[in-house]
mmCIF file of C-alpha atoms and ligand atoms in Angstrom:
data_model
loop_
_atom_site.group_PDB
_atom_site.id
_atom_site.type_symbol
_atom_site.label_atom_id
_atom_site.label_comp_id
_atom_site.label_asym_id
_atom_site.label_seq_id
_atom_site.Cartn_x
_atom_site.Cartn_y
_atom_site.Cartn_z
ATOM 1 C CA MET A 997 46.917 7.833 -71.932
ATOM 2 C CA PRO A 998 45.300 10.207 -69.451
ATOM 3 C CA VAL A 999 46.553 13.779 -69.538
ATOM 4 C CA MET A 1000 48.605 14.562 -66.437
ATOM 5 C CA VAL A 1001 47.741 17.833 -64.771
ATOM 6 C CA ALA A 1002 50.889 19.287 -63.205
ATOM 7 C CA ILE A 1003 49.401 22.384 -61.595
ATOM 8 C CA GLU A 1004 45.809 22.874 -60.608
ATOM 9 C CA ALA A 1005 44.496 25.598 -58.380
ATOM 10 C CA GLU A 1006 40.934 26.433 -57.471
ATOM 11 C CA HIS A 1007 40.135 29.939 -56.287
ATOM 12 C CA VAL A 1008 43.383 30.451 -54.395
ATOM 13 C CA GLY A 1009 44.109 33.858 -52.909
ATOM 14 C CA LYS A 1010 46.054 35.769 -50.314
ATOM 15 C CA SER A 1011 45.085 39.236 -49.137
ATOM 16 C CA TYR A 1012 47.114 41.942 -47.481
ATOM 17 C CA ARG A 1013 45.156 44.638 -45.735
ATOM 18 C CA THR A 1014 46.234 48.187 -46.561
ATOM 19 C CA GLU A 1015 44.684 51.598 -45.991
ATOM 20 C CA GLY A 1016 43.732 51.685 -49.649
ATOM 21 C CA GLY A 1017 41.927 48.305 -49.408
ATOM 22 C CA ASP A 1018 42.923 44.682 -49.806
ATOM 23 C CA VAL A 1019 45.833 43.912 -52.108
ATOM 24 C CA GLY A 1020 47.542 40.658 -53.042
ATOM 25 C CA LEU A 1021 46.014 37.903 -55.107
ATOM 26 C CA HIS A 1022 42.238 37.790 -54.910
ATOM 27 C CA ASP A 1023 41.057 34.794 -56.876
ATOM 28 C CA LEU A 1024 43.100 32.566 -59.158
ATOM 29 C CA SER A 1025 42.172 29.251 -60.725
ATOM 30 C CA VAL A 1026 44.623 27.529 -63.054
ATOM 31 C CA GLN A 1027 45.174 24.208 -64.694
ATOM 32 C CA ALA A 1028 48.427 23.322 -66.477
ATOM 33 C CA GLU A 1029 49.030 20.015 -68.201
ATOM 34 C CA ALA A 1030 52.381 18.337 -67.689
ATOM 35 C CA GLY A 1031 55.014 19.473 -70.173
ATOM 36 C CA THR A 1032 53.404 22.832 -70.934
ATOM 37 C CA VAL A 1033 54.189 26.447 -70.096
ATOM 38 C CA LEU A 1034 51.728 28.585 -68.202
ATOM 39 C CA ALA A 1035 52.431 32.307 -68.035
ATOM 40 C CA LEU A 1036 51.058 34.724 -65.483
ATOM 41 C CA LEU A 1037 51.260 38.065 -67.207
ATOM 42 C CA GLY A 1038 50.683 41.403 -65.584
ATOM 43 C CA PRO A 1039 52.172 44.704 -64.485
ATOM 44 C CA ASN A 1040 53.907 45.375 -61.137
ATOM 45 C CA GLY A 1041 51.687 44.530 -58.214
ATOM 46 C CA ALA A 1042 49.267 42.349 -60.214
ATOM 47 C CA GLY A 1043 49.730 39.420 -57.827
ATOM 48 C CA LYS A 1044 52.081 37.257 -59.893
ATOM 49 C CA SER A 1045 54.748 36.684 -57.235
ATOM 50 C CA THR A 1046 52.108 36.005 -54.608
ATOM 51 C CA ALA A 1047 50.692 33.276 -56.864
ATOM 52 C CA VAL A 1048 54.133 31.731 -57.417
ATOM 53 C CA ARG A 1049 55.096 31.900 -53.770
ATOM 54 C CA GLY A 1050 51.815 30.288 -52.745
ATOM 55 C CA LEU A 1051 51.907 27.514 -55.336
ATOM 56 C CA SER A 1052 55.532 26.732 -54.489
ATOM 57 C CA THR A 1053 54.624 26.506 -50.756
ATOM 58 C CA LEU A 1054 56.706 29.549 -49.737
ATOM 59 C CA LEU A 1055 53.597 31.203 -48.345
ATOM 60 C CA SER A 1056 50.154 29.927 -47.368
ATOM 61 C CA PHE A 1057 47.155 31.044 -49.322
ATOM 62 C CA ASP A 1058 44.221 32.316 -47.229
ATOM 63 C CA ARG A 1059 41.761 30.409 -49.330
ATOM 64 C CA GLY A 1060 41.277 27.924 -52.129
ATOM 65 C CA ARG A 1061 42.929 24.606 -52.908
ATOM 66 C CA ALA A 1062 45.803 23.619 -55.126
ATOM 67 C CA ARG A 1063 47.717 20.543 -56.195
ATOM 68 C CA VAL A 1064 51.185 20.745 -57.687
ATOM 69 C CA ALA A 1065 52.998 17.731 -59.177
ATOM 70 C CA GLY A 1066 50.146 15.551 -57.926
ATOM 71 C CA HIS A 1067 50.219 16.691 -54.299
ATOM 72 C CA ASP A 1068 48.204 19.071 -52.165
ATOM 73 C CA ILE A 1069 50.228 22.211 -51.410
ATOM 74 C CA ARG A 1070 48.810 22.499 -47.890
ATOM 75 C CA THR A 1071 48.681 18.947 -46.601
ATOM 76 C CA GLN A 1072 51.562 17.507 -48.647
ATOM 77 C CA ALA A 1073 53.939 20.458 -48.813
ATOM 78 C CA ARG A 1074 57.023 18.271 -48.366
ATOM 79 C CA GLU A 1075 56.094 16.036 -51.311
ATOM 80 C CA VAL A 1076 55.443 19.136 -53.403
ATOM 81 C CA ARG A 1077 58.837 20.663 -52.482
ATOM 82 C CA GLU A 1078 60.642 17.476 -53.481
ATOM 83 C CA ARG A 1079 59.206 17.741 -56.983
ATOM 84 C CA ILE A 1080 59.487 21.431 -57.782
ATOM 85 C CA ALA A 1081 62.108 24.134 -58.118
ATOM 86 C CA LEU A 1082 61.788 27.884 -57.908
ATOM 87 C CA VAL A 1083 63.852 30.525 -59.606
ATOM 88 C CA GLY A 1084 63.066 33.765 -57.816
ATOM 89 C CA GLN A 1085 63.529 37.374 -58.862
ATOM 90 C CA SER A 1086 66.856 37.718 -57.092
ATOM 91 C CA ALA A 1087 69.755 35.376 -57.774
ATOM 92 C CA ALA A 1088 70.141 32.406 -55.424
ATOM 93 C CA VAL A 1089 73.749 31.706 -56.433
ATOM 94 C CA ASP A 1090 76.680 32.814 -54.276
ATOM 95 C CA ASP A 1091 78.846 35.580 -55.801
ATOM 96 C CA GLN A 1092 82.008 34.409 -54.055
ATOM 97 C CA LEU A 1093 81.893 30.853 -55.399
ATOM 98 C CA THR A 1094 82.671 29.636 -58.906
ATOM 99 C CA ALA A 1095 79.920 28.387 -61.211
ATOM 100 C CA THR A 1096 80.897 24.768 -60.531
ATOM 101 C CA GLN A 1097 81.116 25.277 -56.765
ATOM 102 C CA ASN A 1098 77.650 26.825 -56.760
ATOM 103 C CA LEU A 1099 76.087 23.952 -58.660
ATOM 104 C CA VAL A 1100 77.816 21.303 -56.582
ATOM 105 C CA LEU A 1101 76.593 23.055 -53.439
ATOM 106 C CA PHE A 1102 73.014 23.063 -54.737
ATOM 107 C CA GLY A 1103 73.313 19.376 -55.625
ATOM 108 C CA ARG A 1104 74.623 18.546 -52.135
ATOM 109 C CA LEU A 1105 71.730 20.506 -50.615
ATOM 110 C CA ARG A 1106 69.366 18.343 -52.651
ATOM 111 C CA GLY A 1107 70.988 15.223 -51.176
ATOM 112 C CA MET A 1108 73.315 14.249 -54.051
ATOM 113 C CA GLY A 1109 76.687 12.631 -53.420
ATOM 114 C CA ARG A 1110 79.760 14.756 -54.274
ATOM 115 C CA ALA A 1111 80.703 12.795 -57.407
ATOM 116 C CA ASP A 1112 77.136 12.798 -58.735
ATOM 117 C CA ALA A 1113 76.783 16.510 -58.039
ATOM 118 C CA ARG A 1114 80.056 17.263 -59.871
ATOM 119 C CA ALA A 1115 79.028 15.179 -62.878
ATOM 120 C CA ARG A 1116 75.590 16.784 -63.075
ATOM 121 C CA ALA A 1117 77.103 20.273 -62.580
ATOM 122 C CA SER A 1118 79.438 19.780 -65.505
ATOM 123 C CA GLN A 1119 76.579 18.480 -67.686
ATOM 124 C CA LEU A 1120 74.427 21.506 -66.811
ATOM 125 C CA LEU A 1121 77.219 24.036 -67.372
ATOM 126 C CA ASP A 1122 77.660 22.534 -70.798
ATOM 127 C CA GLN A 1123 73.932 22.568 -71.567
ATOM 128 C CA PHE A 1124 73.580 26.166 -70.383
ATOM 129 C CA GLY A 1125 76.591 27.425 -72.342
ATOM 130 C CA LEU A 1126 78.673 28.124 -69.237
ATOM 131 C CA SER A 1127 81.423 25.474 -69.468
ATOM 132 C CA GLU A 1128 84.100 28.016 -70.242
ATOM 133 C CA ALA A 1129 83.226 29.993 -67.141
ATOM 134 C CA ASP A 1130 83.045 26.957 -64.850
ATOM 135 C CA ALA A 1131 86.025 27.959 -62.684
ATOM 136 C CA ARG A 1132 85.254 31.684 -62.546
ATOM 137 C CA ALA A 1133 83.741 33.387 -59.519
ATOM 138 C CA VAL A 1134 80.134 34.375 -60.183
ATOM 139 C CA ARG A 1135 80.781 38.013 -59.178
ATOM 140 C CA GLY A 1136 82.366 38.574 -62.594
ATOM 141 C CA PHE A 1137 79.394 37.145 -64.516
ATOM 142 C CA SER A 1138 77.090 39.217 -66.732
ATOM 143 C CA GLY A 1139 73.399 39.417 -65.795
ATOM 144 C CA GLY A 1140 72.515 36.854 -68.470
ATOM 145 C CA MET A 1141 75.167 34.355 -67.318
ATOM 146 C CA ARG A 1142 74.089 34.742 -63.707
ATOM 147 C CA ARG A 1143 70.458 34.112 -64.649
ATOM 148 C CA ARG A 1144 71.395 31.010 -66.639
ATOM 149 C CA LEU A 1145 73.391 29.725 -63.693
ATOM 150 C CA ASP A 1146 70.423 30.414 -61.451
ATOM 151 C CA VAL A 1147 68.156 28.329 -63.669
ATOM 152 C CA ALA A 1148 70.839 25.614 -63.885
ATOM 153 C CA ALA A 1149 70.956 25.523 -60.071
ATOM 154 C CA SER A 1150 67.235 24.714 -60.034
ATOM 155 C CA MET A 1151 67.858 21.764 -62.357
ATOM 156 C CA LEU A 1152 70.398 19.733 -60.348
ATOM 157 C CA VAL A 1153 67.624 17.310 -59.615
ATOM 158 C CA ARG A 1154 65.269 17.727 -62.563
ATOM 159 C CA PRO A 1155 62.033 19.202 -61.195
ATOM 160 C CA GLU A 1156 58.605 18.112 -62.393
ATOM 161 C CA VAL A 1157 57.413 21.688 -62.091
ATOM 162 C CA LEU A 1158 59.625 24.758 -62.363
ATOM 163 C CA PHE A 1159 58.409 28.135 -61.137
ATOM 164 C CA VAL A 1160 60.257 31.067 -62.638
ATOM 165 C CA ASP A 1161 59.476 34.548 -61.381
ATOM 166 C CA GLU A 1162 60.245 37.120 -64.090
ATOM 167 C CA PRO A 1163 63.058 35.132 -65.714
ATOM 168 C CA THR A 1164 64.402 37.802 -68.020
ATOM 169 C CA THR A 1165 63.791 41.108 -66.260
ATOM 170 C CA GLY A 1166 66.856 43.273 -66.814
ATOM 171 C CA LEU A 1167 68.424 41.043 -69.480
ATOM 172 C CA ASP A 1168 69.388 42.322 -72.920
ATOM 173 C CA PRO A 1169 67.476 40.867 -75.911
ATOM 174 C CA MET A 1170 70.196 38.337 -76.738
ATOM 175 C CA ALA A 1171 70.477 37.013 -73.182
ATOM 176 C CA ARG A 1172 66.687 36.880 -73.063
ATOM 177 C CA ARG A 1173 66.540 34.734 -76.186
ATOM 178 C CA ASP A 1174 69.247 32.414 -74.816
ATOM 179 C CA LEU A 1175 67.208 31.890 -71.683
ATOM 180 C CA TRP A 1176 64.056 31.232 -73.700
ATOM 181 C CA GLN A 1177 65.926 28.462 -75.544
ATOM 182 C CA ILE A 1178 66.924 26.917 -72.239
ATOM 183 C CA LEU A 1179 63.375 27.047 -70.878
ATOM 184 C CA ARG A 1180 62.028 25.518 -74.098
ATOM 185 C CA SER A 1181 64.518 22.667 -73.904
ATOM 186 C CA MET A 1182 63.465 21.999 -70.313
ATOM 187 C CA VAL A 1183 59.846 21.739 -71.448
ATOM 188 C CA ARG A 1184 60.858 19.335 -74.225
ATOM 189 C CA GLU A 1185 62.414 17.153 -71.537
ATOM 190 C CA GLY A 1186 59.060 17.048 -69.744
ATOM 191 C CA THR A 1187 59.266 19.821 -67.115
ATOM 192 C CA THR A 1188 56.148 21.924 -66.633
ATOM 193 C CA ILE A 1189 56.894 25.626 -66.263
ATOM 194 C CA LEU A 1190 54.902 28.335 -64.593
ATOM 195 C CA LEU A 1191 56.499 31.664 -65.315
ATOM 196 C CA THR A 1192 55.558 35.193 -64.447
ATOM 197 C CA THR A 1193 56.358 38.017 -66.756
ATOM 198 C CA GLN A 1194 55.655 41.624 -67.530
ATOM 199 C CA TYR A 1195 56.830 41.086 -71.087
ATOM 200 C CA LEU A 1196 54.009 40.380 -73.476
ATOM 201 C CA GLU A 1197 56.512 39.184 -76.036
ATOM 202 C CA GLU A 1198 57.852 36.640 -73.547
ATOM 203 C CA ALA A 1199 54.427 35.125 -72.875
ATOM 204 C CA ASP A 1200 53.833 35.032 -76.613
ATOM 205 C CA ALA A 1201 57.174 33.315 -77.265
ATOM 206 C CA LEU A 1202 56.974 30.682 -74.534
ATOM 207 C CA ALA A 1203 53.517 30.020 -73.178
ATOM 208 C CA ASP A 1204 50.843 27.554 -74.189
ATOM 209 C CA HIS A 1205 48.371 29.304 -71.925
ATOM 210 C CA VAL A 1206 48.448 32.857 -70.605
ATOM 211 C CA ILE A 1207 46.599 34.290 -67.636
ATOM 212 C CA LEU A 1208 46.409 38.053 -67.650
ATOM 213 C CA LEU A 1209 46.399 39.391 -64.087
ATOM 214 C CA GLY A 1210 45.620 42.920 -62.954
ATOM 215 C CA HIS A 1211 45.140 44.061 -59.357
ATOM 216 C CA GLY A 1212 45.009 40.472 -58.118
ATOM 217 C CA GLU A 1213 42.222 39.448 -60.496
ATOM 218 C CA VAL A 1214 42.201 37.342 -63.646
ATOM 219 C CA ILE A 1215 41.333 39.706 -66.463
ATOM 220 C CA ALA A 1216 41.505 37.299 -69.357
ATOM 221 C CA GLU A 1217 43.058 33.975 -70.262
ATOM 222 C CA GLY A 1218 43.726 31.717 -73.197
ATOM 223 C CA SER A 1219 46.409 30.932 -75.725
ATOM 224 C CA PRO A 1220 48.526 33.910 -76.807
ATOM 225 C CA ASP A 1221 46.673 33.835 -80.135
ATOM 226 C CA ARG A 1222 43.302 33.812 -78.432
ATOM 227 C CA LEU A 1223 44.214 36.838 -76.336
ATOM 228 C CA LYS A 1224 45.388 38.633 -79.427
ATOM 229 C CA SER A 1225 42.203 37.750 -81.281
ATOM 230 C CA MET A 1226 40.164 39.340 -78.480
ATOM 231 C CA VAL A 1227 41.528 42.653 -79.639
ATOM 232 C CA GLY A 1228 39.980 42.297 -83.065
ATOM 233 C CA PRO A 1229 41.024 41.260 -86.551
ATOM 234 C CA PRO A 1230 44.345 42.111 -88.175
ATOM 235 C CA VAL A 1231 44.510 45.463 -89.917
ATOM 236 C CA ILE A 1232 45.545 46.100 -93.513
ATOM 237 C CA GLN A 1233 47.350 49.396 -94.022
ATOM 238 C CA LEU A 1234 47.690 51.054 -97.417
ATOM 239 C CA VAL A 1235 50.105 53.977 -97.584
ATOM 240 C CA PHE A 1236 49.852 56.494 -100.470
ATOM 241 C CA GLU A 1237 52.282 59.064 -101.785
ATOM 242 C CA THR A 1238 50.005 62.010 -101.114
ATOM 243 C CA GLY A 1239 47.067 62.854 -98.875
ATOM 244 C CA ALA A 1240 44.925 63.543 -101.961
ATOM 245 C CA GLN A 1241 45.505 59.997 -103.223
ATOM 246 C CA ALA A 1242 44.688 58.581 -99.804
ATOM 247 C CA ASP A 1243 41.368 60.522 -99.815
ATOM 248 C CA LEU A 1244 40.565 59.207 -103.253
ATOM 249 C CA ALA A 1245 41.441 55.677 -102.201
ATOM 250 C CA LEU A 1246 39.360 55.922 -99.049
ATOM 251 C CA SER A 1247 36.214 56.805 -100.938
ATOM 252 C CA ALA A 1248 36.828 54.114 -103.571
ATOM 253 C CA ILE A 1249 37.518 51.438 -100.950
ATOM 254 C CA GLY A 1250 34.638 52.698 -98.786
ATOM 255 C CA ARG A 1251 32.214 51.837 -101.593
ATOM 256 C CA THR A 1252 33.116 48.150 -101.438
ATOM 257 C CA VAL A 1253 34.505 47.462 -97.926
ATOM 258 C CA LYS A 1254 32.942 48.494 -94.610
ATOM 259 C CA GLY A 1255 34.912 50.292 -91.891
ATOM 260 C CA ALA A 1256 37.807 51.744 -93.924
ATOM 261 C CA VAL A 1257 39.375 54.716 -92.128
ATOM 262 C CA LEU A 1258 42.209 57.177 -92.573
ATOM 263 C CA ARG A 1259 44.841 56.250 -89.999
ATOM 264 C CA ASP A 1260 46.942 59.286 -90.810
ATOM 265 C CA LEU A 1261 47.029 61.704 -93.749
ATOM 266 C CA ARG A 1262 48.487 59.173 -96.191
ATOM 267 C CA THR A 1263 47.378 55.849 -94.712
ATOM 268 C CA VAL A 1264 44.099 54.011 -95.189
ATOM 269 C CA ALA A 1265 43.425 51.229 -92.636
ATOM 270 C CA VAL A 1266 40.923 48.431 -93.163
ATOM 271 C CA ASP A 1267 39.961 45.579 -90.822
ATOM 272 C CA ALA A 1268 40.889 42.250 -92.435
ATOM 273 C CA ASN A 1269 37.781 40.512 -91.164
ATOM 274 C CA HIS A 1270 37.352 38.467 -94.363
ATOM 275 C CA THR A 1271 39.957 36.693 -96.429
ATOM 276 C CA ASP A 1272 39.087 38.687 -99.555
ATOM 277 C CA VAL A 1273 39.341 42.192 -98.063
ATOM 278 C CA LEU A 1274 42.771 42.939 -99.503
ATOM 279 C CA ALA A 1275 41.737 41.738 -102.968
ATOM 280 C CA ARG A 1276 38.606 43.919 -102.831
ATOM 281 C CA CYS A 1277 40.621 46.975 -101.796
ATOM 282 C CA LEU A 1278 43.090 46.539 -104.649
ATOM 283 C CA GLU A 1279 40.233 45.958 -107.095
ATOM 284 C CA ALA A 1280 38.569 49.208 -105.966
ATOM 285 C CA LEU A 1281 41.841 51.102 -106.432
ATOM 286 C CA ARG A 1282 42.131 49.973 -110.054
ATOM 287 C CA ASP A 1283 39.186 52.237 -110.956
ATOM 288 C CA VAL A 1284 40.845 55.369 -109.533
ATOM 289 C CA SER A 1285 44.327 56.644 -110.143
ATOM 290 C CA ALA A 1286 45.694 55.784 -106.703
ATOM 291 C CA SER A 1287 48.221 53.040 -106.136
ATOM 292 C CA PRO A 1288 49.575 52.414 -102.667
ATOM 293 C CA ILE A 1289 53.339 52.725 -102.243
ATOM 294 C CA GLU A 1290 53.219 50.326 -99.314
ATOM 295 C CA VAL A 1291 50.795 47.603 -98.228
ATOM 296 C CA SER A 1292 51.148 45.855 -94.878
ATOM 297 C CA MET A 1293 49.111 43.622 -92.621
ATOM 298 C CA GLY A 1294 49.515 44.186 -88.890
ATOM 299 C CA LYS A 1295 48.575 41.483 -86.418
ATOM 300 C CA PRO A 1296 47.374 42.893 -83.106
ATOM 301 C CA SER A 1297 50.078 42.353 -80.503
ATOM 302 C CA LEU A 1298 49.658 41.023 -76.984
ATOM 303 C CA ASP A 1299 50.469 44.614 -76.040
ATOM 304 C CA ASP A 1300 47.265 45.710 -77.768
ATOM 305 C CA ALA A 1301 45.395 42.947 -75.922
ATOM 306 C CA PHE A 1302 46.768 44.011 -72.594
ATOM 307 C CA MET A 1303 45.936 47.670 -73.112
ATOM 308 C CA ARG A 1304 42.472 46.876 -74.364
ATOM 309 C CA LEU A 1305 41.632 44.395 -71.601
ATOM 310 C CA THR A 1306 43.187 46.147 -68.622
ATOM 311 C CA GLY A 1307 43.262 49.778 -69.616
ATOM 312 C CA HIS A 1308 46.898 49.725 -68.368
ATOM 313 C CA GLN A 1309 50.172 50.418 -70.070
ATOM 314 C CA THR A 1310 52.555 47.587 -69.323
ATOM 315 C CA ASP A 1311 55.810 48.392 -67.611
ATOM 316 C CA ALA A 1312 57.764 46.421 -70.170
ATOM 317 C CA PRO A 1313 60.537 48.515 -71.646
ATOM 318 C CA GLU A 1314 60.743 49.195 -75.363
ATOM 319 C CA GLU A 1315 62.255 46.209 -77.098
ATOM 320 C CA GLU A 1316 65.572 47.018 -78.692
ATOM 321 C CA ALA A 1317 65.601 46.138 -82.361
HETATM 322 N N1 ATP B 2710 54.076 40.642 -47.680
HETATM 323 C C1 ATP B 2710 53.287 41.589 -48.177
HETATM 324 N N2 ATP B 2710 52.727 42.527 -47.369
HETATM 325 C C2 ATP B 2710 51.916 43.482 -47.852
HETATM 326 N N3 ATP B 2710 51.575 43.595 -49.169
HETATM 327 C C3 ATP B 2710 52.099 42.707 -50.016
HETATM 328 C C4 ATP B 2710 52.976 41.661 -49.571
HETATM 329 N N4 ATP B 2710 53.327 40.921 -50.656
HETATM 330 C C5 ATP B 2710 52.710 41.487 -51.717
HETATM 331 N N5 ATP B 2710 51.966 42.545 -51.341
HETATM 332 C C6 ATP B 2710 51.148 43.397 -52.214
HETATM 333 O O1 ATP B 2710 50.313 42.563 -52.990
HETATM 334 C C7 ATP B 2710 50.225 43.040 -54.335
HETATM 335 C C8 ATP B 2710 50.692 41.975 -55.293
HETATM 336 O O2 ATP B 2710 52.087 41.788 -55.111
HETATM 337 P P1 ATP B 2710 52.958 40.765 -55.986
HETATM 338 O O3 ATP B 2710 54.367 40.873 -55.522
HETATM 339 O O4 ATP B 2710 52.320 39.428 -55.961
HETATM 340 O O5 ATP B 2710 52.797 41.394 -57.432
HETATM 341 P P2 ATP B 2710 53.619 41.079 -58.743
HETATM 342 O O6 ATP B 2710 52.610 40.982 -59.831
HETATM 343 O O7 ATP B 2710 54.510 39.925 -58.543
HETATM 344 O O8 ATP B 2710 54.489 42.392 -58.917
HETATM 345 P P3 ATP B 2710 56.028 42.538 -59.346
HETATM 346 O O9 ATP B 2710 56.046 42.407 -60.824
HETATM 347 O O10 ATP B 2710 56.319 43.926 -58.894
HETATM 348 O O11 ATP B 2710 56.822 41.506 -58.626
HETATM 349 C C9 ATP B 2710 51.057 44.318 -54.384
HETATM 350 O O12 ATP B 2710 50.173 45.395 -54.196
HETATM 351 C C10 ATP B 2710 52.002 44.162 -53.215
HETATM 352 O O13 ATP B 2710 52.362 45.432 -52.694
#
């Protein structure tokens, strides 16, 4: 069976003139197969929302071409809109209405009959863990519940492509994980998702393909693992009880493995660029009286990749444990 491409864009862009030069989205090309998750990852102002707004036909790109759900975003915007949904950064649901009333309203706006809309609303509230709050006004909802309802509202008529702009900004870790589960289940049902995020962990957890954006340009792209591998191999860390032992260990390991360094006074770090590096380190330590009190292997994080490739700190907050 041929692979269906759900989103394809060639060199799209939109520029805003400012005194400091052009800003916006300069040049983006993407291709997302149906039923996959594409993440646009980048700090504030990288151009993520501009990309989403353009691909979802909310704004016109200045240049380039794109097809979404099989239709041209410029010449077939109506067909595109019928097949997509967009969850923006601010909630689209009405605070004064109950969860059910909101969903029924969204269904009616999408052309559903009242009975169908009510049935689908109840199914979605159940699926999104909101059944018990169905008759409550949204103004009393927590941020996580509101976000789930917002995503549910985009699903009244199941979209082929869902655009989600920063789905979990401001949510606590538990609410974030709940939303990830929901997005994953939507992908399992065949929806293609394009999400934007500033959270490296989020791209890692959800995306098949990640595009790293900075200042409107693509800085790097690939699978989360590929981006992480661009940073270099994993690092083995050996922690010793004393600095003297670490010095001893460093010279012993240095005789057999290249590139061993002291990471801090008591820690020797070695690149795990071959499968036998750890074994060789431990072998070298047998000959000297230095045994590590702790051995760990650290995989480079997407955070490391981002820093290395963009020279930027991300704006993502520290993850609570
Ligand atoms: N309507 C506009 N007029 C002028 N400049 C704009 C407009 N929309 C976006 N920009 C600028 O274009 C750049 C990219 O903005 P965009 O909102 O796409 O970034 P972003 O990556 O989504 O950031 P954030 O995470 O803050 O939403 C920013 O410098 C922004 O100030």
